[in-house]
Amino acid sequence: MGKVPKKRSIADKVRKAKTSTEIKNNPFEVKINRKKFDILGRKSKHDVGLPGVSRSKAINKRKETLLKEYKQKNKSNKLIDRRIGEYDAKMAPEDKILQRYAMERQRVHDKKDLYNLNEDEELTHYGQSLAEMEKFNDLMNSDDESEEKGLLSAELTASHFGGGGGLLKKKTSGDQQEEEGSHRAKSRQELIEELIQKSKQEKRERQVQKEEAQELTEQLDKEWKSIQALMVKKTPKAESDDKPEEKPKLEEYDMMVRELGFEMKAQPSEKMKTPEELARELKEKLQKLEADRLRRMMGDEVGDSTQSQVHMSADDLNDGFILDKEDKKTLSYQDGKWNIGEADEGEEEDEGEDEEEGESGEDEESEAEDGDEEEEGEEEEEEEEEEEEEDGHSDLESEQESEDEESKQEDEGASAEPTKTLSIEELKAQQEAAKAELPYTFAAPESYGDLKGLLHGHTPDNQRLIVARTQKCNHPSLAAGNKLKLQKMFGFLLEYIGEVATRSPPELTTIDKLIPEVYTMCQMFPEAGCKALQTILGDAGHSMEEVLEVKGHVAFPSLDMLIYLKVTALLFPTSDFRHPVTTPALLYISQALTKCPVRSLQDVTSGLVLCCLAVEYVSFSKRFLPELVNFLAGTLHLAVQDKTSLGYTVVPPFRPSGKCSDLLVLSNSESCKNWSKKSLPLSSTQHLDLQNDLDRDHHRLSCLSTCLDLVKRCCLLYKDLVSFACIFHPIRTLLSKHLPAQTLPELLQVGAKEDRNTARSFSYFFRFSPSRCLLDYGKKRGSTREEREKERLQHKYKKEFKGALREIRKDSRFLAREKLNEVMNRDAERKRKVRELFGSLATQEGEWKALKRRKRK
Amino acid sequence: MAPTKKRNVSSAKTNQQSVKKAKIDINSKVDSVLESKKHANDVFDILEVLESEKEKDVIGAVSACSKLFCTLLERKELFRGKLPGEEEALSGEFSAEDKYRIFMRHRYNSCVEMLLEHLSHELYGVKDSALCCLMKFAAGEGQHPLEDLDWSEHYSFPRELILAVVERLLSKTTDNSLLISRFQEFLEMEDVRYYVMSSVRENVGKVMDKNKGAVVPLYQGNVFTLMSNISLPSKESELTNFMVKQEAKHEDWKAAKLIEHKRVFERMWLGFLKYKLPSNMYKKVLVILHDSILPHMSKPTLMIDFLTAAYEVGGAISLLALNGLFVLIHQHNLDYPDFYKKLYNLLEPSVFHVKYRARFFHLANIFLSSSHLPVYLVAAFAKRLARLALTAPSTALLIVLPFIYNLIRRHPACRILIHKPSTEDEPLEDPYLMDEEDPVECRALESSLWEIKTLQKHHHPDVAKAAMMINKPLPEQEDDISEVLEITTYEMMERDLKQSQMKSIPLEFETATQLLKGGGDVLGQHFCLD
């Protein structure tokens, strides 16, 4: 192993000795890369290679770099060559010398300053020592020297040196070759002189500048002082420049600056916004949100802006709440106050409530509490709990409670006088009022049962108030655990909504009233809201899937699910390309529309509610929902009397004919005469109480009109789609052929006709053009410049990467070899030494023996 | 169990005691009968209990009978050969021993008859025990044949008994699926299965002829349950589990040869499928046809008639017939004219909604994977699928879009559907004819897949993304359809529900004030709260 590099080094030596032509002609050195094909017009660079040469080159290079590094590996001290321009190939040798000399001079000069009298070299000019002159100049410089003097001296030097001016010019032009050519004869001496002169001149110029600046500063200062009294509100920035110059008066100046700074602060930073400005701001904010929404609709990646946007919308909500006459305003104000001082908090809150309720039950009590500020928070909480307990018990006890309150009030004494004088009737009336009145603080419910108990038996408006107050009392900024409590409460609230919707009859007004609260809470806790609705949707989807697996079809979702879907649309943006809540919700709707067979009028109604929801979901984004169109076509199909020759295909869950396929056919064509369009109640999705045929027919007509309106909306939504005509083909045939005018009542007819017209007009509007679908296909070659550039760079990168890898491998191989060499050398050395020792010992022994032998002799 | 108890609520305790007593009684009687021929007449008592009303008694009696007669069969105390009439036996010149045997044989026969009656009993417990007992008898008879083996070719097997059992199992009035699945354990024995198969064939022929080929749903249901429970082993060497082992020439026994099994199996199925089937039965047969019937037939090609007929029916049945046809075409060189035309016509809007959607697309994928298909055909399929995609639910779209892409990948000539080099004569209407049944005539190649452009606006992000794929050159790699074939809506929902917990959730910024407001007020316009 050890011999291989040695051999190679010998070979290298031999190679070095040979000339390049010799090597090239040597067939053993040349490697010819055989080409498989001759390609016209391609120049091949690598048809002949000299592996030996290139290898030895590589090894030499490594020896110079890698090996050196390796040898220096664990050594901390090293030799640094600081000679100027030693390794700078660009520098001309003359330059190098110059600079080095300058350095040398400088050093000597420095030394000279330090009382060094003994100089090796003294330069003279007209018999005068140059050093002297320099000294003089320096002195001059250090003192205040006028411009003229400087100029004069410059001129002087120029005249003194005669041709020096020309030399200078040439030098500055940097034309070194010429310089070398013409002035080679000129001695070093001259060059050096020039150099010195140049440096002096520069020095002088600097001095002059400095002087000027100082003068100007002084002048400015004077002026400033004169107008200082007048210009109190001048910006401090202007002064800050002058600051360093004015050394003696620093403190005074500082004081002044500070003064100015304070005066600045006293000024109003922002003026009050005018209503127009506010409106504009709001508009801008909304525009931004809208832009965000559009971006999400397109399915772009959501950036950081969303985060801020979420916060923004939370703020926005607060604003909205002011408009909505919510007591959110008090709350936010309260927040602001809370951080500074707690003093006014209770009062604020009470006032807010006063305004809303217009009565003051516990006002006195809380006002009394205002006195002791420190304990207020605790007390309030205690009170909350107390009241919560009382409320939790039931309303039956509230009479007792109110009596207690009465007695409390009496104890207070402040407003007790009038109460005492009240007659029994009045007392009773007050008790009634107290009973009806709601407590002001609530503890957050710990379980769903708690919430139910809290809301049970109240009117919808009061329920909303209760929720609002609970939320306010437990605002996350008030205590650490409140956030969690409210998040839980949101889940309970949703559950409550579901339960209320499943009651018979469903108490939808309650839900309606609770919506703003739900919205507020969702804005506060998007994650919790998202999770709660996701759970609901997931469960619903799962149960639907399970039933489907077993039976192949499922019943329409019940009313609570419909409400949940609507609430989802209210809380989250439906237009997003992908949204963790609305996307599954829409999927659920579409699934329900495809898998739920229509068996009764209730089912038709449910289906139409789902269709309405689906239209709402896609109304902004205009996304295509095939299930929706299918369902609408199927619903219209239900109204077709004669089902023998259909010009269209009905998509499941509808069937072309059979049981339940003419649910919407009127039993009596006369019944449409006294029909008028009314909104259908949502509860009709659950149970329908229709006694006679007339009622049933009216319901059918309502359904049909709803359906036609939805068709119209869909037409408008999808009119821009390429395949509009194709999508609405079944509905068009249905309306034009199978739902003749006479079977539909007048009012509906209008709608139907309109639909037909819109459909037709849009069908002409649409033009099929394959060019829309024109697509570039196959591998891209002659694409844009950027792409080509990118491709080229990628290719290059790949090549470089491979090359680097190879180099690294070679490096490590080289290093390994070196290490081995080292070891071998060390061993050989040791062996040699050992042998030497043995040899010397042997000779000693031999001598000793010889001596002995001789002695014996 | 339960009804019996209810019936005897009043005297539950005493009744239980009496049952216990009766059991002891019966068992002791069996013992006494077996002990000595003197007590032979006790058999009558046992048989009497067999006809009792109470389930427990009957079951007890059944087990007693099985014990009694199995022992007698073992002891060869039942008369063998042609059985003389009872009267004749008494008067004839038989030895006392023979007389006893004849007597017992008669009792045995009547017992078998009663048990067969019990097979159509309304209580499952009774049916179950009767069936087990009968099969025990069959095993006993197999071991100790009651018939004289007068010629060597005849192998001893209680064929009549099996035939009778099968006949009872295949009831025309009740659904016997539970009992039949109980019977399955006996079908694991090779010889039983063999003879059951031949009995089924006989029985079906007889019954259906009697009904003049009309549909008898219950009966056919029973037959199907029984037949679908029969599965043949794949190798001859696996035929080891016999109920009756023949002493002589076991190897030559028909029931010991797989080829014979296959033949009987085939005849049985063909005999069954010959007659008109109710449509749900049709589907059931077709569902299992390709993997549990065709491989076990000796000549699968005999199924061609059935399959082609089913393929002609249309709708879901055609979809299912595809599978069987595929096996025949693929493995048995069936040449089916107009196969692709029919496949093309199977593509209807309902194809995305049926239960067998996954199976259909799996097969269609295989059929269309051939590289020898003409371009017009592939283009017609792609175009039709694209057109149908306009009415398809999201889950189906996730299958259809990669399917179309795969078609285009396999047949690069189809790229003309998504890229037309020249566009001078831009047609105003889509040249494709949706109603044309023949893929040759439908002018799909003149059209383009503009439907996919519409689907890019689909409401579900996954579908929209899949549709967007067409905007860029398709990658060379084919999409794996098998992943999405079985996808359900819930799985799609879960994708969104599970992920994106870490990202912030965008919220609606329009403040919600009322339930019915918002989103264009569509709901509010048509519905009110009360």
GROMACS .gro file of N, CA and C in nm, chain B residues 109-122 126-128 130-132 134-135 159-180 183 196 199-200 202-204 206-207 218-219 221-223 226:
model
  177
  966ASN      N    1  -8.860  -4.610   1.110
  966ASN     CA    2  -8.914  -4.536   0.996
  966ASN      C    3  -9.013  -4.429   1.040
  967SER      N    4  -9.099  -4.468   1.132
  967SER     CA    5  -9.198  -4.369   1.175
  967SER      C    6  -9.130  -4.256   1.251
  968CYS      N    7  -9.027  -4.291   1.326
  968CYS     CA    8  -8.952  -4.188   1.397
  968CYS      C    9  -8.892  -4.089   1.298
  969VAL      N   10  -8.829  -4.141   1.191
  969VAL     CA   11  -8.769  -4.055   1.089
  969VAL      C   12  -8.874  -3.964   1.030
  970GLU      N   13  -8.990  -4.021   1.003
  970GLU     CA   14  -9.096  -3.940   0.945
  970GLU      C   15  -9.135  -3.825   1.037
  971MET      N   16  -9.149  -3.860   1.166
  971MET     CA   17  -9.186  -3.756   1.263
  971MET      C   18  -9.080  -3.647   1.267
  972LEU      N   19  -8.955  -3.689   1.265
  972LEU     CA   20  -8.847  -3.590   1.271
  972LEU      C   21  -8.852  -3.500   1.149
  973LEU      N   22  -8.879  -3.560   1.036
  973LEU     CA   23  -8.889  -3.480   0.914
  973LEU      C   24  -9.002  -3.378   0.928
  974GLU      N   25  -9.110  -3.425   0.990
  974GLU     CA   26  -9.219  -3.331   1.016
  974GLU      C   27  -9.169  -3.214   1.101
  975HIS      N   28  -9.091  -3.253   1.200
  975HIS     CA   29  -9.042  -3.151   1.292
  975HIS      C   30  -8.953  -3.049   1.223
  976LEU      N   31  -8.895  -3.084   1.111
  976LEU     CA   32  -8.810  -2.990   1.040
  976LEU      C   33  -8.888  -2.868   0.995
  977SER      N   34  -9.018  -2.884   0.982
  977SER     CA   35  -9.098  -2.766   0.949
  977SER      C   36  -9.176  -2.716   1.071
  978HIS      N   37  -9.127  -2.750   1.185
  978HIS     CA   38  -9.184  -2.701   1.311
  978HIS      C   39  -9.164  -2.550   1.320
  979GLU      N   40  -9.250  -2.483   1.401
  979GLU     CA   41  -9.232  -2.338   1.404
  979GLU      C   42  -9.121  -2.294   1.499
  983VAL      N   43  -8.661  -2.698   1.808
  983VAL     CA   44  -8.707  -2.831   1.765
  983VAL      C   45  -8.645  -2.867   1.631
  984LYS      N   46  -8.651  -2.771   1.540
  984LYS     CA   47  -8.597  -2.794   1.406
  984LYS      C   48  -8.450  -2.834   1.415
  985ASP      N   49  -8.383  -2.756   1.497
  985ASP     CA   50  -8.240  -2.776   1.511
  985ASP      C   51  -8.208  -2.917   1.560
  987ALA      N   52  -8.400  -3.178   1.562
  987ALA     CA   53  -8.446  -3.279   1.468
  987ALA      C   54  -8.345  -3.297   1.355
  988LEU      N   55  -8.293  -3.184   1.308
  988LEU     CA   56  -8.196  -3.190   1.199
  988LEU      C   57  -8.071  -3.267   1.243
  989CYS      N   58  -8.023  -3.233   1.363
  989CYS     CA   59  -7.902  -3.301   1.412
  989CYS      C   60  -7.928  -3.450   1.424
  991LEU      N   61  -8.145  -3.632   1.266
  991LEU     CA   62  -8.156  -3.696   1.136
  991LEU      C   63  -8.018  -3.719   1.075
  992MET      N   64  -7.931  -3.621   1.094
  992MET     CA   65  -7.798  -3.637   1.037
  992MET      C   66  -7.722  -3.746   1.109
 1016ARG      N   67  -7.914  -4.219   0.078
 1016ARG     CA   68  -7.953  -4.116  -0.016
 1016ARG      C   69  -8.096  -4.067   0.005
 1017GLU      N   70  -8.184  -4.163   0.035
 1017GLU     CA   71  -8.324  -4.124   0.052
 1017GLU      C   72  -8.340  -4.028   0.168
 1018LEU      N   73  -8.268  -4.061   0.272
 1018LEU     CA   74  -8.278  -3.978   0.393
 1018LEU      C   75  -8.233  -3.834   0.363
 1019ILE      N   76  -8.121  -3.824   0.296
 1019ILE     CA   77  -8.068  -3.691   0.262
 1019ILE      C   78  -8.167  -3.617   0.172
 1020LEU      N   79  -8.219  -3.690   0.075
 1020LEU     CA   80  -8.315  -3.629  -0.017
 1020LEU      C   81  -8.433  -3.573   0.060
 1021ALA      N   82  -8.482  -3.655   0.155
 1021ALA     CA   83  -8.598  -3.611   0.233
 1021ALA      C   84  -8.563  -3.488   0.316
 1022VAL      N   85  -8.443  -3.490   0.377
 1022VAL     CA   86  -8.402  -3.376   0.460
 1022VAL      C   87  -8.395  -3.250   0.375
 1023VAL      N   88  -8.332  -3.263   0.258
 1023VAL     CA   89  -8.317  -3.147   0.169
 1023VAL      C   90  -8.454  -3.095   0.130
 1024GLU      N   91  -8.542  -3.188   0.100
 1024GLU     CA   92  -8.676  -3.147   0.060
 1024GLU      C   93  -8.743  -3.063   0.168
 1025ARG      N   94  -8.723  -3.108   0.292
 1025ARG     CA   95  -8.783  -3.033   0.403
 1025ARG      C   96  -8.715  -2.898   0.423
 1026LEU      N   97  -8.585  -2.900   0.405
 1026LEU     CA   98  -8.511  -2.774   0.424
 1026LEU      C   99  -8.557  -2.668   0.324
 1027LEU      N  100  -8.577  -2.713   0.200
 1027LEU     CA  101  -8.617  -2.618   0.096
 1027LEU      C  102  -8.767  -2.600   0.100
 1028SER      N  103  -8.809  -2.537   0.206
 1028SER     CA  104  -8.952  -2.520   0.224
 1028SER      C  105  -9.006  -2.413   0.130
 1029LYS      N  106  -9.131  -2.428   0.096
 1029LYS     CA  107  -9.190  -2.328   0.006
 1029LYS      C  108  -9.261  -2.218   0.083
 1030THR      N  109  -9.280  -2.243   0.211
 1030THR     CA  110  -9.364  -2.149   0.285
 1030THR      C  111  -9.288  -2.069   0.391
 1031THR      N  112  -9.178  -2.123   0.437
 1031THR     CA  113  -9.106  -2.049   0.541
 1031THR      C  114  -8.962  -2.024   0.499
 1032ASP      N  115  -8.908  -1.921   0.562
 1032ASP     CA  116  -8.769  -1.888   0.533
 1032ASP      C  117  -8.680  -1.968   0.628
 1033ASN      N  118  -8.608  -2.062   0.573
 1033ASN     CA  119  -8.532  -2.156   0.656
 1033ASN      C  120  -8.385  -2.119   0.669
 1034SER      N  121  -8.354  -1.992   0.644
 1034SER     CA  122  -8.212  -1.958   0.631
 1034SER      C  123  -8.132  -1.994   0.756
 1035LEU      N  124  -8.199  -1.979   0.873
 1035LEU     CA  125  -8.128  -2.007   0.998
 1035LEU      C  126  -8.090  -2.156   1.006
 1036LEU      N  127  -8.190  -2.238   0.974
 1036LEU     CA  128  -8.167  -2.383   0.981
 1036LEU      C  129  -8.064  -2.425   0.877
 1037ILE      N  130  -8.072  -2.359   0.762
 1037ILE     CA  131  -7.981  -2.396   0.654
 1037ILE      C  132  -7.837  -2.361   0.693
 1040PHE      N  133  -7.722  -2.621   0.894
 1040PHE     CA  134  -7.696  -2.739   0.813
 1040PHE      C  135  -7.559  -2.731   0.747
 1053VAL      N  136  -7.614  -3.395  -0.122
 1053VAL     CA  137  -7.704  -3.280  -0.106
 1053VAL      C  138  -7.716  -3.206  -0.237
 1056SER      N  139  -7.932  -3.389  -0.464
 1056SER     CA  140  -8.072  -3.386  -0.421
 1056SER      C  141  -8.132  -3.249  -0.449
 1057VAL      N  142  -8.052  -3.145  -0.427
 1057VAL     CA  143  -8.103  -3.010  -0.454
 1057VAL      C  144  -8.144  -3.000  -0.600
 1059GLU      N  145  -8.234  -3.232  -0.806
 1059GLU     CA  146  -8.359  -3.306  -0.829
 1059GLU      C  147  -8.477  -3.228  -0.778
 1060ASN      N  148  -8.459  -3.178  -0.655
 1060ASN     CA  149  -8.569  -3.110  -0.590
 1060ASN      C  150  -8.611  -2.985  -0.667
 1061VAL      N  151  -8.513  -2.909  -0.707
 1061VAL     CA  152  -8.543  -2.784  -0.779
 1061VAL      C  153  -8.619  -2.816  -0.907
 1063LYS      N  154  -8.796  -3.066  -0.977
 1063LYS     CA  155  -8.932  -3.115  -0.950
 1063LYS      C  156  -9.023  -2.998  -0.915
 1064VAL      N  157  -8.979  -2.917  -0.820
 1064VAL     CA  158  -9.066  -2.811  -0.769
 1064VAL      C  159  -9.093  -2.707  -0.875
 1075LEU      N  160  -8.991  -1.751  -0.178
 1075LEU     CA  161  -8.942  -1.812  -0.054
 1075LEU      C  162  -8.860  -1.937  -0.083
 1076TYR      N  163  -8.917  -2.019  -0.168
 1076TYR     CA  164  -8.848  -2.144  -0.203
 1076TYR      C  165  -8.714  -2.116  -0.266
 1078GLY      N  166  -8.544  -1.854  -0.240
 1078GLY     CA  167  -8.457  -1.796  -0.138
 1078GLY      C  168  -8.388  -1.905  -0.059
 1079ASN      N  169  -8.467  -2.004  -0.018
 1079ASN     CA  170  -8.409  -2.115   0.057
 1079ASN      C  171  -8.305  -2.189  -0.025
 1080VAL      N  172  -8.341  -2.215  -0.149
 1080VAL     CA  173  -8.249  -2.287  -0.235
 1080VAL      C  174  -8.119  -2.210  -0.247
 1083LEU      N  175  -7.908  -2.229   0.063
 1083LEU     CA  176  -7.841  -2.358   0.074
 1083LEU      C  177  -7.725  -2.368  -0.024
   0.00000   0.00000   0.00000
